[in-house]
Amino acid sequence: MDRRDAHASPRIGAALEVVSRLGDEALVFKPAGLSSERGAGDLGDCLVRRAEQQFGWTKCWLPHRLDRPTRGLLMVAGSKETAARQSEEIRAGAWTKWYVARILDASAAMGIVGEHRAYLKRVGRLATVVRSGGDPSRLTIHCVAPALDAPHQAHALIRLDTGRFHQIRIMLANLGFPLVGDVEYGAWPTRSQSTEYPDLDLEAIALRIVRPGETIVHRLAQHPARRGLAPQIDAALDKVLSEAGS
């Protein structure tokens, strides 16, 4: 399967891949191109509707969301009470999320490892960096390594410390390293660029949840949509998850 297959619109109504489930809480894999919630042009299909049908829930709640082009780990809830508990955990900082993003200019990108802060503001359907008046935003880039399947491209392992609209996309673009194919934030289009949504390689790869008496760490296993990831990224993720779970 080539990258165009990996980023094609998901088959309408296909069953969700379940990573973990306990009662009315489920961690699922959201494919790229599938909206988290109902939206224009979705033909009635979205992750919420699939979860309701697959798990037999009257209603599905989302304590957090992934943008339509993003794939990876997404938590869903089948009751208002569970969703409220999850939301409170997020507000209390008990959830930590890690992403892998494919970016441009592999050689120069090594210099962006570290913590980055910005003020972000949503303007229409995009986000922008502002000097003041925006939402304080923070992320940490743990590691950057050249992509094994494409010259001049790299993968960045990112811990998302705040959850703003398009945060990873706009902050990386502001650093001078937009996601490959992210034409909305300054990148050149790819050959397989979709007219419906950006052809991005952005994956929510790991999630840590700290609860009374336990720390739960989920890491998304190898997936057909993940390509060219260097061993350095896996090693860095192993290290941060080991530290997070200790």
GROMACS .gro file of C-alpha atoms in nm:
model
  246
    1MET     CA    1   0.000   0.000   0.000
    2ASP     CA    2   0.142   0.340  -0.095
    3ARG     CA    3   0.086   0.669   0.089
    4ARG     CA    4  -0.209   0.756  -0.131
    5ASP     CA    5  -0.387   0.442  -0.013
    6ALA     CA    6  -0.300   0.521   0.348
    7HIS     CA    7  -0.458   0.865   0.326
    8ALA     CA    8  -0.761   0.780   0.112
    9SER     CA    9  -1.102   0.860   0.256
   10PRO     CA   10  -1.203   0.580   0.494
   11ARG     CA   11  -1.473   0.343   0.379
   12ILE     CA   12  -1.813   0.475   0.487
   13GLY     CA   13  -1.947   0.295   0.793
   14ALA     CA   14  -1.644   0.069   0.842
   15ALA     CA   15  -1.598  -0.076   1.191
   16LEU     CA   16  -1.363   0.110   1.422
   17GLU     CA   17  -1.041  -0.053   1.535
   18VAL     CA   18  -1.072  -0.088   1.915
   19VAL     CA   19  -0.746  -0.046   2.106
   20SER     CA   20  -0.895  -0.083   2.453
   21ARG     CA   21  -1.242  -0.095   2.605
   22LEU     CA   22  -1.370  -0.103   2.960
   23GLY     CA   23  -1.743  -0.063   3.008
   24ASP     CA   24  -1.863   0.256   2.845
   25GLU     CA   25  -1.510   0.389   2.786
   26ALA     CA   26  -1.331   0.290   2.465
   27LEU     CA   27  -1.004   0.390   2.304
   28VAL     CA   28  -1.027   0.358   1.926
   29PHE     CA   29  -0.818   0.424   1.619
   30LYS     CA   30  -0.951   0.713   1.411
   31PRO     CA   31  -0.845   0.685   1.047
   32ALA     CA   32  -0.731   0.992   0.857
   33GLY     CA   33  -1.015   1.153   0.663
   34LEU     CA   34  -1.289   1.059   0.910
   35SER     CA   35  -1.447   1.345   1.104
   36SER     CA   36  -1.469   1.300   1.480
   37GLU     CA   37  -1.822   1.441   1.475
   38ARG     CA   38  -2.083   1.502   1.210
   39GLY     CA   39  -1.984   1.765   0.960
   40ALA     CA   40  -2.067   1.902   0.617
   41GLY     CA   41  -1.986   1.658   0.340
   42ASP     CA   42  -1.960   1.354   0.569
   43LEU     CA   43  -2.272   1.187   0.423
   44GLY     CA   44  -2.385   1.112   0.776
   45ASP     CA   45  -2.066   0.920   0.853
   46CYS     CA   46  -1.832   1.013   1.138
   47LEU     CA   47  -1.651   0.848   1.427
   48VAL     CA   48  -1.926   0.930   1.678
   49ARG     CA   49  -2.191   0.761   1.465
   50ARG     CA   50  -1.973   0.455   1.406
   51ALA     CA   51  -1.907   0.421   1.779
   52GLU     CA   52  -2.278   0.445   1.862
   53GLN     CA   53  -2.360   0.172   1.612
   54GLN     CA   54  -2.064  -0.053   1.695
   55PHE     CA   55  -2.095  -0.037   2.075
   56GLY     CA   56  -2.475  -0.014   2.092
   57TRP     CA   57  -2.464   0.325   2.264
   58THR     CA   58  -2.760   0.562   2.249
   59LYS     CA   59  -2.513   0.850   2.235
   60CYS     CA   60  -2.136   0.883   2.211
   61TRP     CA   61  -1.943   1.163   2.385
   62LEU     CA   62  -1.594   1.287   2.295
   63PRO     CA   63  -1.376   1.420   2.578
   64HIS     CA   64  -1.123   1.528   2.314
   65ARG     CA   65  -1.106   1.536   1.934
   66LEU     CA   66  -0.873   1.480   1.643
   67ASP     CA   67  -0.882   1.695   1.330
   68ARG     CA   68  -1.018   1.520   1.024
   69PRO     CA   69  -0.673   1.474   0.859
   70THR     CA   70  -0.525   1.328   1.179
   71ARG     CA   71  -0.526   0.957   1.252
   72GLY     CA   72  -0.462   0.775   1.577
   73LEU     CA   73  -0.581   0.724   1.934
   74LEU     CA   74  -0.914   0.879   2.030
   75MET     CA   75  -1.108   0.817   2.350
   76VAL     CA   76  -1.486   0.793   2.340
   77ALA     CA   77  -1.750   0.753   2.610
   78GLY     CA   78  -2.090   0.592   2.609
   79SER     CA   79  -2.237   0.787   2.901
   80LYS     CA   80  -2.253   1.147   3.014
   81GLU     CA   81  -2.104   1.053   3.351
   82THR     CA   82  -1.797   0.886   3.200
   83ALA     CA   83  -1.747   1.175   2.959
   84ALA     CA   84  -1.765   1.423   3.249
   85ARG     CA   85  -1.502   1.226   3.442
   86GLN     CA   86  -1.274   1.214   3.138
   87SER     CA   87  -1.315   1.587   3.077
   88GLU     CA   88  -1.228   1.662   3.439
   89GLU     CA   89  -0.915   1.445   3.410
   90ILE     CA   90  -0.809   1.643   3.104
   91ARG     CA   91  -0.868   1.975   3.282
   92ALA     CA   92  -0.661   1.848   3.576
   93GLY     CA   93  -0.369   1.758   3.347
   94ALA     CA   94  -0.403   1.383   3.400
   95TRP     CA   95  -0.390   1.306   3.026
   96THR     CA   96  -0.073   1.338   2.820
   97LYS     CA   97  -0.073   1.285   2.444
   98TRP     CA   98   0.212   1.220   2.202
   99TYR     CA   99   0.204   1.263   1.825
  100VAL     CA  100   0.427   1.185   1.529
  101ALA     CA  101   0.427   1.438   1.246
  102ARG     CA  102   0.595   1.422   0.903
  103ILE     CA  103   0.765   1.754   0.834
  104LEU     CA  104   0.982   1.914   0.567
  105ASP     CA  105   1.359   1.978   0.558
  106ALA     CA  106   1.502   1.691   0.760
  107SER     CA  107   1.855   1.829   0.802
  108ALA     CA  108   1.756   2.167   0.945
  109ALA     CA  109   1.470   2.030   1.155
  110MET     CA  110   1.707   1.873   1.405
  111GLY     CA  111   1.739   2.216   1.567
  112ILE     CA  112   1.376   2.238   1.680
  113VAL     CA  113   1.398   1.975   1.954
  114GLY     CA  114   1.278   2.121   2.283
  115GLU     CA  115   0.982   2.309   2.429
  116HIS     CA  116   0.794   2.567   2.223
  117ARG     CA  117   0.535   2.823   2.332
  118ALA     CA  118   0.303   3.050   2.135
  119TYR     CA  119  -0.025   3.240   2.156
  120LEU     CA  120  -0.277   3.098   1.912
  121LYS     CA  121  -0.600   3.240   1.780
  122ARG     CA  122  -0.859   3.080   1.557
  123VAL     CA  123  -0.948   3.284   1.251
  124GLY     CA  124  -1.226   3.118   1.053
  125ARG     CA  125  -1.122   2.761   0.970
  126LEU     CA  126  -0.753   2.819   1.040
  127ALA     CA  127  -0.531   2.910   1.336
  128THR     CA  128  -0.270   3.183   1.355
  129VAL     CA  129   0.010   3.285   1.591
  130VAL     CA  130  -0.047   3.622   1.759
  131ARG     CA  131   0.163   3.837   1.990
  132SER     CA  132  -0.112   3.873   2.250
  133GLY     CA  133  -0.480   3.802   2.302
  134GLY     CA  134  -0.456   3.439   2.197
  135ASP     CA  135  -0.462   3.112   2.388
  136PRO     CA  136  -0.130   3.020   2.557
  137SER     CA  137  -0.008   2.707   2.380
  138ARG     CA  138   0.280   2.473   2.447
  139LEU     CA  139   0.429   2.160   2.295
  140THR     CA  140   0.755   1.971   2.334
  141ILE     CA  141   0.946   1.811   2.047
  142HIS     CA  142   1.133   1.512   2.187
  143CYS     CA  143   1.308   1.389   1.874
  144VAL     CA  144   1.344   1.452   1.501
  145ALA     CA  145   1.471   1.184   1.263
  146PRO     CA  146   1.487   1.160   0.881
  147ALA     CA  147   1.197   0.971   0.723
  148LEU     CA  148   1.318   0.642   0.580
  149ASP     CA  149   1.087   0.652   0.279
  150ALA     CA  150   1.135   1.009   0.152
  151PRO     CA  151   1.441   1.233   0.111
  152HIS     CA  152   1.434   1.579   0.271
  153GLN     CA  153   1.150   1.476   0.503
  154ALA     CA  154   1.155   1.390   0.872
  155HIS     CA  155   0.935   1.270   1.154
  156ALA     CA  156   0.901   1.467   1.476
  157LEU     CA  157   0.790   1.309   1.803
  158ILE     CA  158   0.578   1.566   1.987
  159ARG     CA  159   0.421   1.586   2.331
  160LEU     CA  160   0.114   1.806   2.313
  161ASP     CA  161   0.102   2.005   2.635
  162THR     CA  162  -0.212   2.207   2.546
  163GLY     CA  163  -0.492   2.115   2.309
  164ARG     CA  164  -0.558   2.413   2.084
  165PHE     CA  165  -0.723   2.418   1.742
  166HIS     CA  166  -0.470   2.302   1.477
  167GLN     CA  167  -0.197   2.351   1.736
  168ILE     CA  168   0.066   2.113   1.601
  169ARG     CA  169   0.011   2.226   1.244
  170ILE     CA  170   0.035   2.601   1.307
  171MET     CA  171   0.318   2.582   1.561
  172LEU     CA  172   0.538   2.366   1.337
  173ALA     CA  173   0.462   2.593   1.042
  174ASN     CA  174   0.553   2.896   1.253
  175LEU     CA  175   0.886   2.729   1.335
  176GLY     CA  176   0.950   2.699   0.961
  177PHE     CA  177   0.873   2.327   0.934
  178PRO     CA  178   0.514   2.275   0.814
  179LEU     CA  179   0.373   1.926   0.785
  180VAL     CA  180   0.432   1.771   0.444
  181GLY     CA  181   0.134   1.851   0.224
  182ASP     CA  182  -0.019   2.102   0.466
  183VAL     CA  183  -0.097   2.367   0.205
  184GLU     CA  184  -0.322   2.553   0.450
  185TYR     CA  185  -0.013   2.634   0.656
  186GLY     CA  186   0.243   2.703   0.387
  187ALA     CA  187   0.360   2.365   0.254
  188TRP     CA  188   0.365   2.263  -0.110
  189PRO     CA  189   0.088   2.021  -0.215
  190THR     CA  190   0.178   1.655  -0.258
  191ARG     CA  191   0.110   1.461  -0.574
  192SER     CA  192  -0.182   1.281  -0.411
  193GLN     CA  193  -0.324   1.595  -0.248
  194SER     CA  194  -0.693   1.554  -0.175
  195THR     CA  195  -0.931   1.832  -0.265
  196GLU     CA  196  -1.139   1.752   0.045
  197TYR     CA  197  -0.878   1.760   0.321
  198PRO     CA  198  -0.501   1.799   0.355
  199ASP     CA  199  -0.294   1.490   0.282
  200LEU     CA  200  -0.108   1.496   0.613
  201ASP     CA  201   0.097   1.241   0.802
  202LEU     CA  202   0.000   1.321   1.161
  203GLU     CA  203  -0.067   1.046   1.413
  204ALA     CA  204  -0.181   1.050   1.775
  205ILE     CA  205   0.051   0.767   1.872
  206ALA     CA  206   0.041   0.743   2.253
  207LEU     CA  207  -0.174   0.843   2.550
  208ARG     CA  208  -0.101   0.839   2.923
  209ILE     CA  209  -0.382   0.870   3.180
  210VAL     CA  210  -0.303   0.910   3.550
  211ARG     CA  211  -0.585   0.792   3.777
  212PRO     CA  212  -0.596   0.729   4.153
  213GLY     CA  213  -0.385   0.421   4.214
  214GLU     CA  214  -0.287   0.360   3.852
  215THR     CA  215  -0.116   0.505   3.549
  216ILE     CA  216  -0.246   0.378   3.214
  217VAL     CA  217  -0.018   0.407   2.912
  218HIS     CA  218  -0.146   0.327   2.563
  219ARG     CA  219   0.083   0.312   2.262
  220LEU     CA  220  -0.054   0.260   1.913
  221ALA     CA  221   0.106  -0.042   1.749
  222GLN     CA  222   0.241  -0.042   1.396
  223HIS     CA  223  -0.033   0.054   1.150
  224PRO     CA  224  -0.045   0.036   0.767
  225ALA     CA  225  -0.080   0.416   0.749
  226ARG     CA  226   0.249   0.463   0.934
  227ARG     CA  227   0.543   0.456   0.696
  228GLY     CA  228   0.911   0.543   0.703
  229LEU     CA  229   0.939   0.590   1.079
  230ALA     CA  230   1.303   0.573   1.185
  231PRO     CA  231   1.414   0.361   1.485
  232GLN     CA  232   1.521   0.681   1.664
  233ILE     CA  233   1.157   0.788   1.691
  234ASP     CA  234   1.052   0.451   1.835
  235ALA     CA  235   1.340   0.461   2.081
  236ALA     CA  236   1.255   0.814   2.193
  237LEU     CA  237   0.891   0.718   2.239
  238ASP     CA  238   0.991   0.410   2.438
  239LYS     CA  239   1.200   0.632   2.663
  240VAL     CA  240   0.936   0.898   2.732
  241LEU     CA  241   0.664   0.639   2.790
  242SER     CA  242   0.889   0.449   3.028
  243GLU     CA  243   0.958   0.768   3.221
  244ALA     CA  244   0.589   0.863   3.213
  245GLY     CA  245   0.481   0.526   3.344
  246SER     CA  246   0.734   0.509   3.625
   0.00000   0.00000   0.00000
